């Protein structure tokens, strides 16, 4: 019997071998190794996938049972940067849209941080590094003033935003906090990214995430997570239609100029040539998509899943 640390190490090694097989064109062997890696990683934290789904269900229940008119909105200070939150699933184009926006001279990016989650925890008196978001934490934070979340977050990103008029954050996990973010950042813009569900699922399955998205290790768990995540996104769209800017990856790939121009208008940003050549004005990125976004906009990644359509559809019903 392996320890959790040994299972993680074994899973990471198998995952690296799978990547190498894929680069060498042996995708059948790579697929088998991805599955073995996923089983090893899952054995290290077998309860984690169900916990991730539980949080999504809890936040939807909280959203349905809360009278949001009783939750005050945080006041906006004159010198506050205007936040742009890019929300959605990982591997759905969040990094690409963030890099397009951050190429604009009026926009700085903080990348992908955990500072919203940490600000929520701090507002409930949880400051330990091991503290984690739960349904109970989100219920409790509604008893505090959203200004506490706003001020803590803006203070912590100030060295990155550098007093820019706009600041973009592209943490996919922040999607769970959307109703709370609306109260803490009533002046913010919210972008929901979308990509073909099979393309997103395939890309998530192949990606080795660290301490997040344990549901991606096995397709059976990923199938459940993606369905519940879709239900959550649909709830946000139904409840807050005027607060969301939609951004589809496929539309960006097929018509980048018109998609970017439409996005600039929706965000009240002046048109600027840099956003159409974002890969020439690349800013730091520590995400899984960092290398891809430096190559500009291309569509090969969006069709890669089709080579494995039978395997994916055998385990995914999206």
PDB file of C-alpha atoms in Angstrom:
ATOM      1  CA  UNK A   1       0.000   0.000   0.000  1.00  0.00           C
ATOM      2  CA  UNK A   2       1.460   3.338  -1.049  1.00  0.00           C
ATOM      3  CA  UNK A   3       1.353   6.477   1.055  1.00  0.00           C
ATOM      4  CA  UNK A   4      -0.422   9.540  -0.313  1.00  0.00           C
ATOM      5  CA  UNK A   5       2.946  11.134  -1.100  1.00  0.00           C
ATOM      6  CA  UNK A   6       4.088   8.043  -2.987  1.00  0.00           C
ATOM      7  CA  UNK A   7       0.834   7.913  -4.941  1.00  0.00           C
ATOM      8  CA  UNK A   8       1.210  11.562  -5.947  1.00  0.00           C
ATOM      9  CA  UNK A   9       4.821  10.976  -6.995  1.00  0.00           C
ATOM     10  CA  UNK A  10       3.847   7.909  -9.025  1.00  0.00           C
ATOM     11  CA  UNK A  11       0.955   9.771 -10.620  1.00  0.00           C
ATOM     12  CA  UNK A  12       3.185  12.692 -11.582  1.00  0.00           C
ATOM     13  CA  UNK A  13       5.733  10.347 -13.148  1.00  0.00           C
ATOM     14  CA  UNK A  14       3.048   8.557 -15.170  1.00  0.00           C
ATOM     15  CA  UNK A  15       1.642  11.906 -16.231  1.00  0.00           C
ATOM     16  CA  UNK A  16       5.061  13.048 -17.461  1.00  0.00           C
ATOM     17  CA  UNK A  17       5.447   9.820 -19.443  1.00  0.00           C
ATOM     18  CA  UNK A  18       2.004  10.353 -20.952  1.00  0.00           C
ATOM     19  CA  UNK A  19       3.019  13.841 -22.083  1.00  0.00           C
ATOM     20  CA  UNK A  20       6.148  12.426 -23.712  1.00  0.00           C
ATOM     21  CA  UNK A  21       4.162   9.725 -25.512  1.00  0.00           C
ATOM     22  CA  UNK A  22       1.746  12.362 -26.780  1.00  0.00           C
ATOM     23  CA  UNK A  23       4.597  14.503 -28.100  1.00  0.00           C
ATOM     24  CA  UNK A  24       5.955  11.428 -29.892  1.00  0.00           C
ATOM     25  CA  UNK A  25       2.574  10.745 -31.479  1.00  0.00           C
ATOM     26  CA  UNK A  26       1.689   7.614 -29.482  1.00  0.00           C
ATOM     27  CA  UNK A  27      -1.633   8.856 -28.138  1.00  0.00           C
ATOM     28  CA  UNK A  28      -3.068   5.406 -27.413  1.00  0.00           C
ATOM     29  CA  UNK A  29      -0.263   4.704 -24.953  1.00  0.00           C
ATOM     30  CA  UNK A  30      -0.503   8.276 -23.659  1.00  0.00           C
ATOM     31  CA  UNK A  31      -4.210   7.827 -22.980  1.00  0.00           C
ATOM     32  CA  UNK A  32      -3.550   4.666 -20.958  1.00  0.00           C
ATOM     33  CA  UNK A  33      -0.877   6.456 -18.951  1.00  0.00           C
ATOM     34  CA  UNK A  34      -3.166   9.449 -18.312  1.00  0.00           C
ATOM     35  CA  UNK A  35      -5.763   7.051 -16.907  1.00  0.00           C
ATOM     36  CA  UNK A  36      -3.194   5.283 -14.725  1.00  0.00           C
ATOM     37  CA  UNK A  37      -1.863   8.625 -13.511  1.00  0.00           C
ATOM     38  CA  UNK A  38      -5.392   9.720 -12.650  1.00  0.00           C
ATOM     39  CA  UNK A  39      -6.041   6.584 -10.603  1.00  0.00           C
ATOM     40  CA  UNK A  40      -2.789   7.068  -8.685  1.00  0.00           C
ATOM     41  CA  UNK A  41      -3.523  10.728  -7.971  1.00  0.00           C
ATOM     42  CA  UNK A  42      -7.093   9.931  -6.959  1.00  0.00           C
ATOM     43  CA  UNK A  43      -5.908   7.303  -4.461  1.00  0.00           C
ATOM     44  CA  UNK A  44      -3.963  10.052  -2.670  1.00  0.00           C
ATOM     45  CA  UNK A  45      -7.135  12.105  -2.098  1.00  0.00           C
ATOM     46  CA  UNK A  46     -10.154   9.901  -2.859  1.00  0.00           C
ATOM     47  CA  UNK A  47     -12.683  12.206  -1.170  1.00  0.00           C
ATOM     48  CA  UNK A  48     -11.511  15.384  -2.922  1.00  0.00           C
ATOM     49  CA  UNK A  49     -13.652  15.092  -6.105  1.00  0.00           C
ATOM     50  CA  UNK A  50     -16.886  14.711  -4.125  1.00  0.00           C
ATOM     51  CA  UNK A  51     -15.856  17.661  -1.937  1.00  0.00           C
ATOM     52  CA  UNK A  52     -15.426  19.828  -5.037  1.00  0.00           C
ATOM     53  CA  UNK A  53     -18.904  18.917  -6.279  1.00  0.00           C
ATOM     54  CA  UNK A  54     -20.339  19.427  -2.796  1.00  0.00           C
ATOM     55  CA  UNK A  55     -19.054  23.012  -2.723  1.00  0.00           C
ATOM     56  CA  UNK A  56     -20.740  23.798  -6.053  1.00  0.00           C
ATOM     57  CA  UNK A  57     -24.039  22.388  -4.813  1.00  0.00           C
ATOM     58  CA  UNK A  58     -23.743  24.255  -1.519  1.00  0.00           C
ATOM     59  CA  UNK A  59     -23.132  27.593  -3.196  1.00  0.00           C
ATOM     60  CA  UNK A  60     -26.124  27.084  -5.499  1.00  0.00           C
ATOM     61  CA  UNK A  61     -28.291  26.299  -2.481  1.00  0.00           C
ATOM     62  CA  UNK A  62     -26.945  29.370  -0.700  1.00  0.00           C
ATOM     63  CA  UNK A  63     -27.706  31.539  -3.717  1.00  0.00           C
ATOM     64  CA  UNK A  64     -31.266  30.216  -3.868  1.00  0.00           C
ATOM     65  CA  UNK A  65     -32.065  30.671  -0.182  1.00  0.00           C
ATOM     66  CA  UNK A  66     -30.443  34.072   0.410  1.00  0.00           C
ATOM     67  CA  UNK A  67     -32.300  37.362   0.191  1.00  0.00           C
ATOM     68  CA  UNK A  68     -29.537  39.247  -1.599  1.00  0.00           C
ATOM     69  CA  UNK A  69     -31.337  42.562  -1.201  1.00  0.00           C
ATOM     70  CA  UNK A  70     -30.377  42.395   2.491  1.00  0.00           C
ATOM     71  CA  UNK A  71     -26.660  42.024   1.668  1.00  0.00           C
ATOM     72  CA  UNK A  72     -25.113  45.501   1.274  1.00  0.00           C
ATOM     73  CA  UNK A  73     -22.800  46.428  -1.586  1.00  0.00           C
ATOM     74  CA  UNK A  74     -19.310  47.585  -0.746  1.00  0.00           C
ATOM     75  CA  UNK A  75     -18.686  51.315  -1.235  1.00  0.00           C
ATOM     76  CA  UNK A  76     -16.384  52.330  -4.101  1.00  0.00           C
ATOM     77  CA  UNK A  77     -13.446  54.610  -3.361  1.00  0.00           C
ATOM     78  CA  UNK A  78     -12.524  57.221  -5.970  1.00  0.00           C
ATOM     79  CA  UNK A  79      -9.045  55.802  -6.581  1.00  0.00           C
ATOM     80  CA  UNK A  80     -10.063  52.122  -6.700  1.00  0.00           C
ATOM     81  CA  UNK A  81      -9.038  50.182  -9.780  1.00  0.00           C
ATOM     82  CA  UNK A  82     -12.002  48.712 -11.675  1.00  0.00           C
ATOM     83  CA  UNK A  83     -11.814  44.925 -11.548  1.00  0.00           C
ATOM     84  CA  UNK A  84     -12.397  42.649 -14.523  1.00  0.00           C
ATOM     85  CA  UNK A  85     -12.982  39.076 -13.369  1.00  0.00           C
ATOM     86  CA  UNK A  86     -12.580  36.348 -16.001  1.00  0.00           C
ATOM     87  CA  UNK A  87     -14.666  33.405 -14.812  1.00  0.00           C
ATOM     88  CA  UNK A  88     -15.366  29.932 -16.147  1.00  0.00           C
ATOM     89  CA  UNK A  89     -13.753  26.525 -16.264  1.00  0.00           C
ATOM     90  CA  UNK A  90      -9.981  26.113 -16.498  1.00  0.00           C
ATOM     91  CA  UNK A  91      -8.803  25.432 -20.056  1.00  0.00           C
ATOM     92  CA  UNK A  92     -11.823  27.295 -21.471  1.00  0.00           C
ATOM     93  CA  UNK A  93      -9.884  30.329 -22.709  1.00  0.00           C
ATOM     94  CA  UNK A  94      -9.544  32.249 -19.452  1.00  0.00           C
ATOM     95  CA  UNK A  95      -5.810  32.859 -19.889  1.00  0.00           C
ATOM     96  CA  UNK A  96      -6.166  33.888 -23.530  1.00  0.00           C
ATOM     97  CA  UNK A  97      -8.866  36.453 -22.758  1.00  0.00           C
ATOM     98  CA  UNK A  98      -6.845  37.708 -19.779  1.00  0.00           C
ATOM     99  CA  UNK A  99      -3.751  38.209 -21.934  1.00  0.00           C
ATOM    100  CA  UNK A 100      -5.756  40.046 -24.610  1.00  0.00           C
ATOM    101  CA  UNK A 101      -7.128  42.409 -21.986  1.00  0.00           C
ATOM    102  CA  UNK A 102      -3.809  42.953 -20.225  1.00  0.00           C
ATOM    103  CA  UNK A 103      -2.213  44.020 -23.522  1.00  0.00           C
ATOM    104  CA  UNK A 104      -4.353  47.159 -23.256  1.00  0.00           C
ATOM    105  CA  UNK A 105      -2.375  50.089 -21.778  1.00  0.00           C
ATOM    106  CA  UNK A 106      -5.181  50.856 -19.292  1.00  0.00           C
ATOM    107  CA  UNK A 107      -5.266  47.299 -17.933  1.00  0.00           C
ATOM    108  CA  UNK A 108      -2.906  45.457 -15.604  1.00  0.00           C
ATOM    109  CA  UNK A 109      -3.240  41.801 -14.703  1.00  0.00           C
ATOM    110  CA  UNK A 110      -2.739  40.023 -11.400  1.00  0.00           C
ATOM    111  CA  UNK A 111      -2.947  36.699 -13.213  1.00  0.00           C
ATOM    112  CA  UNK A 112      -4.461  33.802 -11.297  1.00  0.00           C
ATOM    113  CA  UNK A 113      -4.351  34.324  -7.533  1.00  0.00           C
ATOM    114  CA  UNK A 114      -6.112  32.817  -4.529  1.00  0.00           C
ATOM    115  CA  UNK A 115      -6.620  36.248  -2.967  1.00  0.00           C
ATOM    116  CA  UNK A 116     -10.399  36.343  -3.337  1.00  0.00           C
ATOM    117  CA  UNK A 117     -10.677  33.061  -1.440  1.00  0.00           C
ATOM    118  CA  UNK A 118      -8.170  34.262   1.174  1.00  0.00           C
ATOM    119  CA  UNK A 119     -10.059  37.562   1.539  1.00  0.00           C
ATOM    120  CA  UNK A 120     -13.310  35.695   2.135  1.00  0.00           C
ATOM    121  CA  UNK A 121     -11.615  33.507   4.732  1.00  0.00           C
ATOM    122  CA  UNK A 122     -10.068  36.523   6.428  1.00  0.00           C
ATOM    123  CA  UNK A 123     -13.449  38.279   6.579  1.00  0.00           C
ATOM    124  CA  UNK A 124     -14.718  35.306   8.632  1.00  0.00           C
ATOM    125  CA  UNK A 125     -11.690  35.334  10.944  1.00  0.00           C
ATOM    126  CA  UNK A 126      -9.902  32.413   9.303  1.00  0.00           C
ATOM    127  CA  UNK A 127      -6.294  33.417   8.700  1.00  0.00           C
ATOM    128  CA  UNK A 128      -4.463  30.086   8.907  1.00  0.00           C
ATOM    129  CA  UNK A 129      -2.761  28.792   5.750  1.00  0.00           C
ATOM    130  CA  UNK A 130      -4.648  25.502   6.025  1.00  0.00           C
ATOM    131  CA  UNK A 131      -8.102  27.146   6.083  1.00  0.00           C
ATOM    132  CA  UNK A 132     -10.217  26.340   3.033  1.00  0.00           C
ATOM    133  CA  UNK A 133     -13.452  27.589   1.494  1.00  0.00           C
ATOM    134  CA  UNK A 134     -16.585  25.608   2.344  1.00  0.00           C
ATOM    135  CA  UNK A 135     -20.321  26.119   2.190  1.00  0.00           C
ATOM    136  CA  UNK A 136     -20.298  27.064   5.869  1.00  0.00           C
ATOM    137  CA  UNK A 137     -17.634  29.721   5.245  1.00  0.00           C
ATOM    138  CA  UNK A 138     -19.650  31.239   2.407  1.00  0.00           C
ATOM    139  CA  UNK A 139     -22.798  31.277   4.554  1.00  0.00           C
ATOM    140  CA  UNK A 140     -20.873  32.951   7.357  1.00  0.00           C
ATOM    141  CA  UNK A 141     -19.270  35.597   5.151  1.00  0.00           C
ATOM    142  CA  UNK A 142     -22.736  36.887   4.209  1.00  0.00           C
ATOM    143  CA  UNK A 143     -23.063  38.052   7.826  1.00  0.00           C
ATOM    144  CA  UNK A 144     -20.073  40.373   7.346  1.00  0.00           C
ATOM    145  CA  UNK A 145     -19.882  43.527   5.235  1.00  0.00           C
ATOM    146  CA  UNK A 146     -18.586  42.856   1.675  1.00  0.00           C
ATOM    147  CA  UNK A 147     -16.347  45.899   2.113  1.00  0.00           C
ATOM    148  CA  UNK A 148     -13.993  43.711   4.169  1.00  0.00           C
ATOM    149  CA  UNK A 149     -13.481  41.388   1.184  1.00  0.00           C
ATOM    150  CA  UNK A 150     -13.028  44.286  -1.232  1.00  0.00           C
ATOM    151  CA  UNK A 151     -10.532  46.245   0.847  1.00  0.00           C
ATOM    152  CA  UNK A 152      -8.416  43.200   1.733  1.00  0.00           C
ATOM    153  CA  UNK A 153      -8.270  42.056  -1.877  1.00  0.00           C
ATOM    154  CA  UNK A 154      -7.494  45.475  -3.380  1.00  0.00           C
ATOM    155  CA  UNK A 155      -4.812  46.084  -0.758  1.00  0.00           C
ATOM    156  CA  UNK A 156      -3.142  42.772  -1.561  1.00  0.00           C
ATOM    157  CA  UNK A 157      -3.085  43.317  -5.334  1.00  0.00           C
ATOM    158  CA  UNK A 158      -1.979  46.949  -5.253  1.00  0.00           C
ATOM    159  CA  UNK A 159       1.648  46.067  -6.010  1.00  0.00           C
ATOM    160  CA  UNK A 160       0.447  44.232  -9.121  1.00  0.00           C
ATOM    161  CA  UNK A 161      -2.336  46.519 -10.311  1.00  0.00           C
ATOM    162  CA  UNK A 162      -0.063  49.560  -9.820  1.00  0.00           C
ATOM    163  CA  UNK A 163      -2.986  51.979  -9.801  1.00  0.00           C
ATOM    164  CA  UNK A 164      -4.079  50.976 -13.318  1.00  0.00           C
ATOM    165  CA  UNK A 165      -7.610  52.118 -14.254  1.00  0.00           C
ATOM    166  CA  UNK A 166      -8.550  48.459 -14.795  1.00  0.00           C
ATOM    167  CA  UNK A 167      -7.177  45.240 -13.290  1.00  0.00           C
ATOM    168  CA  UNK A 168      -7.968  41.756 -14.547  1.00  0.00           C
ATOM    169  CA  UNK A 169      -7.976  38.538 -12.490  1.00  0.00           C
ATOM    170  CA  UNK A 170      -8.589  35.189 -14.194  1.00  0.00           C
ATOM    171  CA  UNK A 171      -8.926  32.660 -11.387  1.00  0.00           C
ATOM    172  CA  UNK A 172     -11.501  30.057 -12.562  1.00  0.00           C
ATOM    173  CA  UNK A 173     -12.283  29.042  -8.967  1.00  0.00           C
ATOM    174  CA  UNK A 174     -13.687  32.542  -8.375  1.00  0.00           C
ATOM    175  CA  UNK A 175     -16.724  31.500 -10.427  1.00  0.00           C
ATOM    176  CA  UNK A 176     -18.073  29.879  -7.259  1.00  0.00           C
ATOM    177  CA  UNK A 177     -18.074  33.264  -5.512  1.00  0.00           C
ATOM    178  CA  UNK A 178     -19.901  35.169  -8.251  1.00  0.00           C
ATOM    179  CA  UNK A 179     -22.895  36.463  -6.192  1.00  0.00           C
ATOM    180  CA  UNK A 180     -20.519  37.516  -3.404  1.00  0.00           C
ATOM    181  CA  UNK A 181     -18.215  39.230  -5.889  1.00  0.00           C
ATOM    182  CA  UNK A 182     -21.178  41.226  -7.192  1.00  0.00           C
ATOM    183  CA  UNK A 183     -21.642  42.645  -3.706  1.00  0.00           C
ATOM    184  CA  UNK A 184     -17.954  43.214  -2.955  1.00  0.00           C
ATOM    185  CA  UNK A 185     -17.217  44.683  -6.403  1.00  0.00           C
ATOM    186  CA  UNK A 186     -20.419  46.343  -7.670  1.00  0.00           C
ATOM    187  CA  UNK A 187     -18.319  48.330 -10.160  1.00  0.00           C
ATOM    188  CA  UNK A 188     -16.592  45.272 -11.648  1.00  0.00           C
ATOM    189  CA  UNK A 189     -16.981  43.625 -15.053  1.00  0.00           C
ATOM    190  CA  UNK A 190     -17.512  39.862 -15.175  1.00  0.00           C
ATOM    191  CA  UNK A 191     -16.539  37.780 -18.205  1.00  0.00           C
ATOM    192  CA  UNK A 192     -17.839  34.203 -18.526  1.00  0.00           C
ATOM    193  CA  UNK A 193     -15.677  32.130 -20.867  1.00  0.00           C
ATOM    194  CA  UNK A 194     -17.129  29.218 -22.813  1.00  0.00           C
ATOM    195  CA  UNK A 195     -15.549  26.532 -24.961  1.00  0.00           C
ATOM    196  CA  UNK A 196     -16.850  23.315 -26.522  1.00  0.00           C
ATOM    197  CA  UNK A 197     -17.505  21.057 -23.489  1.00  0.00           C
ATOM    198  CA  UNK A 198     -15.597  18.099 -24.945  1.00  0.00           C
ATOM    199  CA  UNK A 199     -12.604  20.276 -25.834  1.00  0.00           C
ATOM    200  CA  UNK A 200     -12.572  21.684 -22.321  1.00  0.00           C
ATOM    201  CA  UNK A 201     -12.977  18.257 -20.713  1.00  0.00           C
ATOM    202  CA  UNK A 202     -10.184  16.707 -22.797  1.00  0.00           C
ATOM    203  CA  UNK A 203      -7.827  19.566 -21.985  1.00  0.00           C
ATOM    204  CA  UNK A 204      -8.664  19.397 -18.263  1.00  0.00           C
ATOM    205  CA  UNK A 205      -8.159  15.624 -18.196  1.00  0.00           C
ATOM    206  CA  UNK A 206      -4.675  15.973 -19.690  1.00  0.00           C
ATOM    207  CA  UNK A 207      -3.644  18.814 -17.393  1.00  0.00           C
ATOM    208  CA  UNK A 208      -1.870  18.068 -14.128  1.00  0.00           C
ATOM    209  CA  UNK A 209      -3.380  20.500 -11.630  1.00  0.00           C
ATOM    210  CA  UNK A 210      -1.809  21.169  -8.252  1.00  0.00           C
ATOM    211  CA  UNK A 211      -4.025  21.153  -5.133  1.00  0.00           C
ATOM    212  CA  UNK A 212      -7.125  21.993  -7.177  1.00  0.00           C
ATOM    213  CA  UNK A 213      -9.534  20.312  -9.586  1.00  0.00           C
ATOM    214  CA  UNK A 214      -9.035  16.796  -8.237  1.00  0.00           C
ATOM    215  CA  UNK A 215     -12.099  15.899 -10.316  1.00  0.00           C
ATOM    216  CA  UNK A 216      -9.978  16.111 -13.463  1.00  0.00           C
ATOM    217  CA  UNK A 217      -7.898  13.043 -12.564  1.00  0.00           C
ATOM    218  CA  UNK A 218     -10.584  10.587 -13.672  1.00  0.00           C
ATOM    219  CA  UNK A 219     -13.123  11.075 -16.443  1.00  0.00           C
ATOM    220  CA  UNK A 220     -15.919   9.614 -14.313  1.00  0.00           C
ATOM    221  CA  UNK A 221     -15.354  12.300 -11.668  1.00  0.00           C
ATOM    222  CA  UNK A 222     -14.854  14.989 -14.285  1.00  0.00           C
ATOM    223  CA  UNK A 223     -18.184  14.119 -15.885  1.00  0.00           C
ATOM    224  CA  UNK A 224     -20.007  14.770 -12.602  1.00  0.00           C
ATOM    225  CA  UNK A 225     -18.076  17.963 -11.879  1.00  0.00           C
ATOM    226  CA  UNK A 226     -18.687  19.459 -15.315  1.00  0.00           C
ATOM    227  CA  UNK A 227     -22.424  18.785 -15.157  1.00  0.00           C
ATOM    228  CA  UNK A 228     -22.782  20.459 -11.757  1.00  0.00           C
ATOM    229  CA  UNK A 229     -20.521  23.333 -12.809  1.00  0.00           C
ATOM    230  CA  UNK A 230     -22.728  23.858 -15.866  1.00  0.00           C
ATOM    231  CA  UNK A 231     -25.806  23.987 -13.619  1.00  0.00           C
ATOM    232  CA  UNK A 232     -24.080  26.610 -11.465  1.00  0.00           C
ATOM    233  CA  UNK A 233     -23.086  28.750 -14.466  1.00  0.00           C
ATOM    234  CA  UNK A 234     -26.622  28.503 -15.836  1.00  0.00           C
ATOM    235  CA  UNK A 235     -27.975  29.668 -12.471  1.00  0.00           C
ATOM    236  CA  UNK A 236     -25.690  32.714 -12.508  1.00  0.00           C
ATOM    237  CA  UNK A 237     -26.770  33.527 -16.073  1.00  0.00           C
ATOM    238  CA  UNK A 238     -30.457  33.224 -15.200  1.00  0.00           C
ATOM    239  CA  UNK A 239     -30.221  35.312 -12.038  1.00  0.00           C
ATOM    240  CA  UNK A 240     -27.790  37.997 -13.189  1.00  0.00           C
ATOM    241  CA  UNK A 241     -28.172  38.400 -16.978  1.00  0.00           C
ATOM    242  CA  UNK A 242     -27.176  42.068 -17.051  1.00  0.00           C
ATOM    243  CA  UNK A 243     -24.005  41.505 -15.044  1.00  0.00           C
ATOM    244  CA  UNK A 244     -22.257  39.094 -17.407  1.00  0.00           C
ATOM    245  CA  UNK A 245     -20.216  39.499 -20.581  1.00  0.00           C
ATOM    246  CA  UNK A 246     -20.078  36.258 -22.553  1.00  0.00           C
ATOM    247  CA  UNK A 247     -16.816  35.269 -24.267  1.00  0.00           C
ATOM    248  CA  UNK A 248     -16.758  32.167 -26.467  1.00  0.00           C
ATOM    249  CA  UNK A 249     -13.396  30.641 -27.344  1.00  0.00           C
ATOM    250  CA  UNK A 250     -14.601  29.370 -30.728  1.00  0.00           C
ATOM    251  CA  UNK A 251     -15.844  32.825 -31.737  1.00  0.00           C
ATOM    252  CA  UNK A 252     -12.501  34.326 -30.758  1.00  0.00           C
ATOM    253  CA  UNK A 253     -10.637  31.781 -32.887  1.00  0.00           C
ATOM    254  CA  UNK A 254     -12.902  32.124 -35.927  1.00  0.00           C
ATOM    255  CA  UNK A 255     -13.259  35.913 -35.797  1.00  0.00           C
ATOM    256  CA  UNK A 256     -10.702  37.438 -33.442  1.00  0.00           C
ATOM    257  CA  UNK A 257     -11.055  41.044 -34.586  1.00  0.00           C
ATOM    258  CA  UNK A 258     -14.816  41.330 -34.219  1.00  0.00           C
ATOM    259  CA  UNK A 259     -14.812  39.299 -30.974  1.00  0.00           C
ATOM    260  CA  UNK A 260     -12.135  41.476 -29.372  1.00  0.00           C
ATOM    261  CA  UNK A 261     -13.777  44.688 -30.574  1.00  0.00           C
ATOM    262  CA  UNK A 262     -17.113  43.565 -29.116  1.00  0.00           C
ATOM    263  CA  UNK A 263     -15.395  42.707 -25.846  1.00  0.00           C
ATOM    264  CA  UNK A 264     -13.739  46.129 -25.632  1.00  0.00           C
ATOM    265  CA  UNK A 265     -17.116  47.805 -26.102  1.00  0.00           C
ATOM    266  CA  UNK A 266     -18.780  45.638 -23.447  1.00  0.00           C
ATOM    267  CA  UNK A 267     -16.063  46.534 -20.932  1.00  0.00           C
ATOM    268  CA  UNK A 268     -16.100  50.254 -21.729  1.00  0.00           C
ATOM    269  CA  UNK A 269     -12.480  50.064 -22.860  1.00  0.00           C
ATOM    270  CA  UNK A 270     -11.226  52.254 -25.674  1.00  0.00           C
ATOM    271  CA  UNK A 271     -10.157  50.293 -28.736  1.00  0.00           C
ATOM    272  CA  UNK A 272      -6.372  49.852 -28.945  1.00  0.00           C
ATOM    273  CA  UNK A 273      -4.132  48.022 -31.468  1.00  0.00           C
ATOM    274  CA  UNK A 274      -2.239  46.140 -28.735  1.00  0.00           C
ATOM    275  CA  UNK A 275      -5.216  43.913 -27.929  1.00  0.00           C
ATOM    276  CA  UNK A 276      -5.221  42.524 -31.474  1.00  0.00           C
ATOM    277  CA  UNK A 277      -1.529  41.612 -31.180  1.00  0.00           C
ATOM    278  CA  UNK A 278      -1.558  40.533 -27.548  1.00  0.00           C
ATOM    279  CA  UNK A 279       1.163  37.915 -28.110  1.00  0.00           C
ATOM    280  CA  UNK A 280       3.496  40.776 -29.111  1.00  0.00           C
ATOM    281  CA  UNK A 281       2.772  42.526 -25.816  1.00  0.00           C
ATOM    282  CA  UNK A 282       2.896  39.410 -23.660  1.00  0.00           C
ATOM    283  CA  UNK A 283       2.730  39.772 -19.897  1.00  0.00           C
ATOM    284  CA  UNK A 284       3.690  37.197 -17.282  1.00  0.00           C
ATOM    285  CA  UNK A 285       1.500  34.151 -16.877  1.00  0.00           C
ATOM    286  CA  UNK A 286       2.002  31.268 -14.468  1.00  0.00           C
ATOM    287  CA  UNK A 287      -0.984  29.243 -15.635  1.00  0.00           C
ATOM    288  CA  UNK A 288      -1.196  25.973 -17.548  1.00  0.00           C
ATOM    289  CA  UNK A 289      -1.865  27.936 -20.751  1.00  0.00           C
ATOM    290  CA  UNK A 290       1.138  30.244 -20.471  1.00  0.00           C
ATOM    291  CA  UNK A 291       3.022  28.837 -23.463  1.00  0.00           C
ATOM    292  CA  UNK A 292      -0.022  28.672 -25.735  1.00  0.00           C
ATOM    293  CA  UNK A 293      -1.027  32.292 -25.341  1.00  0.00           C
ATOM    294  CA  UNK A 294       2.407  33.464 -26.485  1.00  0.00           C
ATOM    295  CA  UNK A 295       1.716  31.935 -29.918  1.00  0.00           C
ATOM    296  CA  UNK A 296      -1.309  34.080 -30.709  1.00  0.00           C
ATOM    297  CA  UNK A 297      -4.751  32.747 -31.550  1.00  0.00           C
ATOM    298  CA  UNK A 298      -4.953  29.336 -33.205  1.00  0.00           C
ATOM    299  CA  UNK A 299      -7.588  26.601 -33.455  1.00  0.00           C
ATOM    300  CA  UNK A 300      -5.629  23.320 -33.422  1.00  0.00           C
ATOM    301  CA  UNK A 301      -6.196  22.811 -29.679  1.00  0.00           C
ATOM    302  CA  UNK A 302      -9.930  23.120 -30.167  1.00  0.00           C
ATOM    303  CA  UNK A 303     -10.141  20.136 -32.492  1.00  0.00           C
ATOM    304  CA  UNK A 304      -7.619  17.873 -30.712  1.00  0.00           C
ATOM    305  CA  UNK A 305     -10.362  16.164 -28.703  1.00  0.00           C
ATOM    306  CA  UNK A 306     -12.030  14.886 -31.881  1.00  0.00           C
ATOM    307  CA  UNK A 307      -9.225  12.352 -32.368  1.00  0.00           C
ATOM    308  CA  UNK A 308     -10.389  10.743 -29.113  1.00  0.00           C
ATOM    309  CA  UNK A 309     -14.106  11.326 -29.504  1.00  0.00           C
ATOM    310  CA  UNK A 310     -15.091   7.682 -28.955  1.00  0.00           C
ATOM    311  CA  UNK A 311     -13.086   7.357 -25.722  1.00  0.00           C
ATOM    312  CA  UNK A 312     -14.421  10.647 -24.393  1.00  0.00           C
ATOM    313  CA  UNK A 313     -18.057  10.007 -25.258  1.00  0.00           C
ATOM    314  CA  UNK A 314     -17.840   6.573 -23.658  1.00  0.00           C
ATOM    315  CA  UNK A 315     -17.267   8.237 -20.257  1.00  0.00           C
ATOM    316  CA  UNK A 316     -18.626  11.761 -20.674  1.00  0.00           C
ATOM    317  CA  UNK A 317     -22.248  12.763 -21.232  1.00  0.00           C
ATOM    318  CA  UNK A 318     -21.911  16.518 -21.661  1.00  0.00           C
TER     319      UNK A 318
END
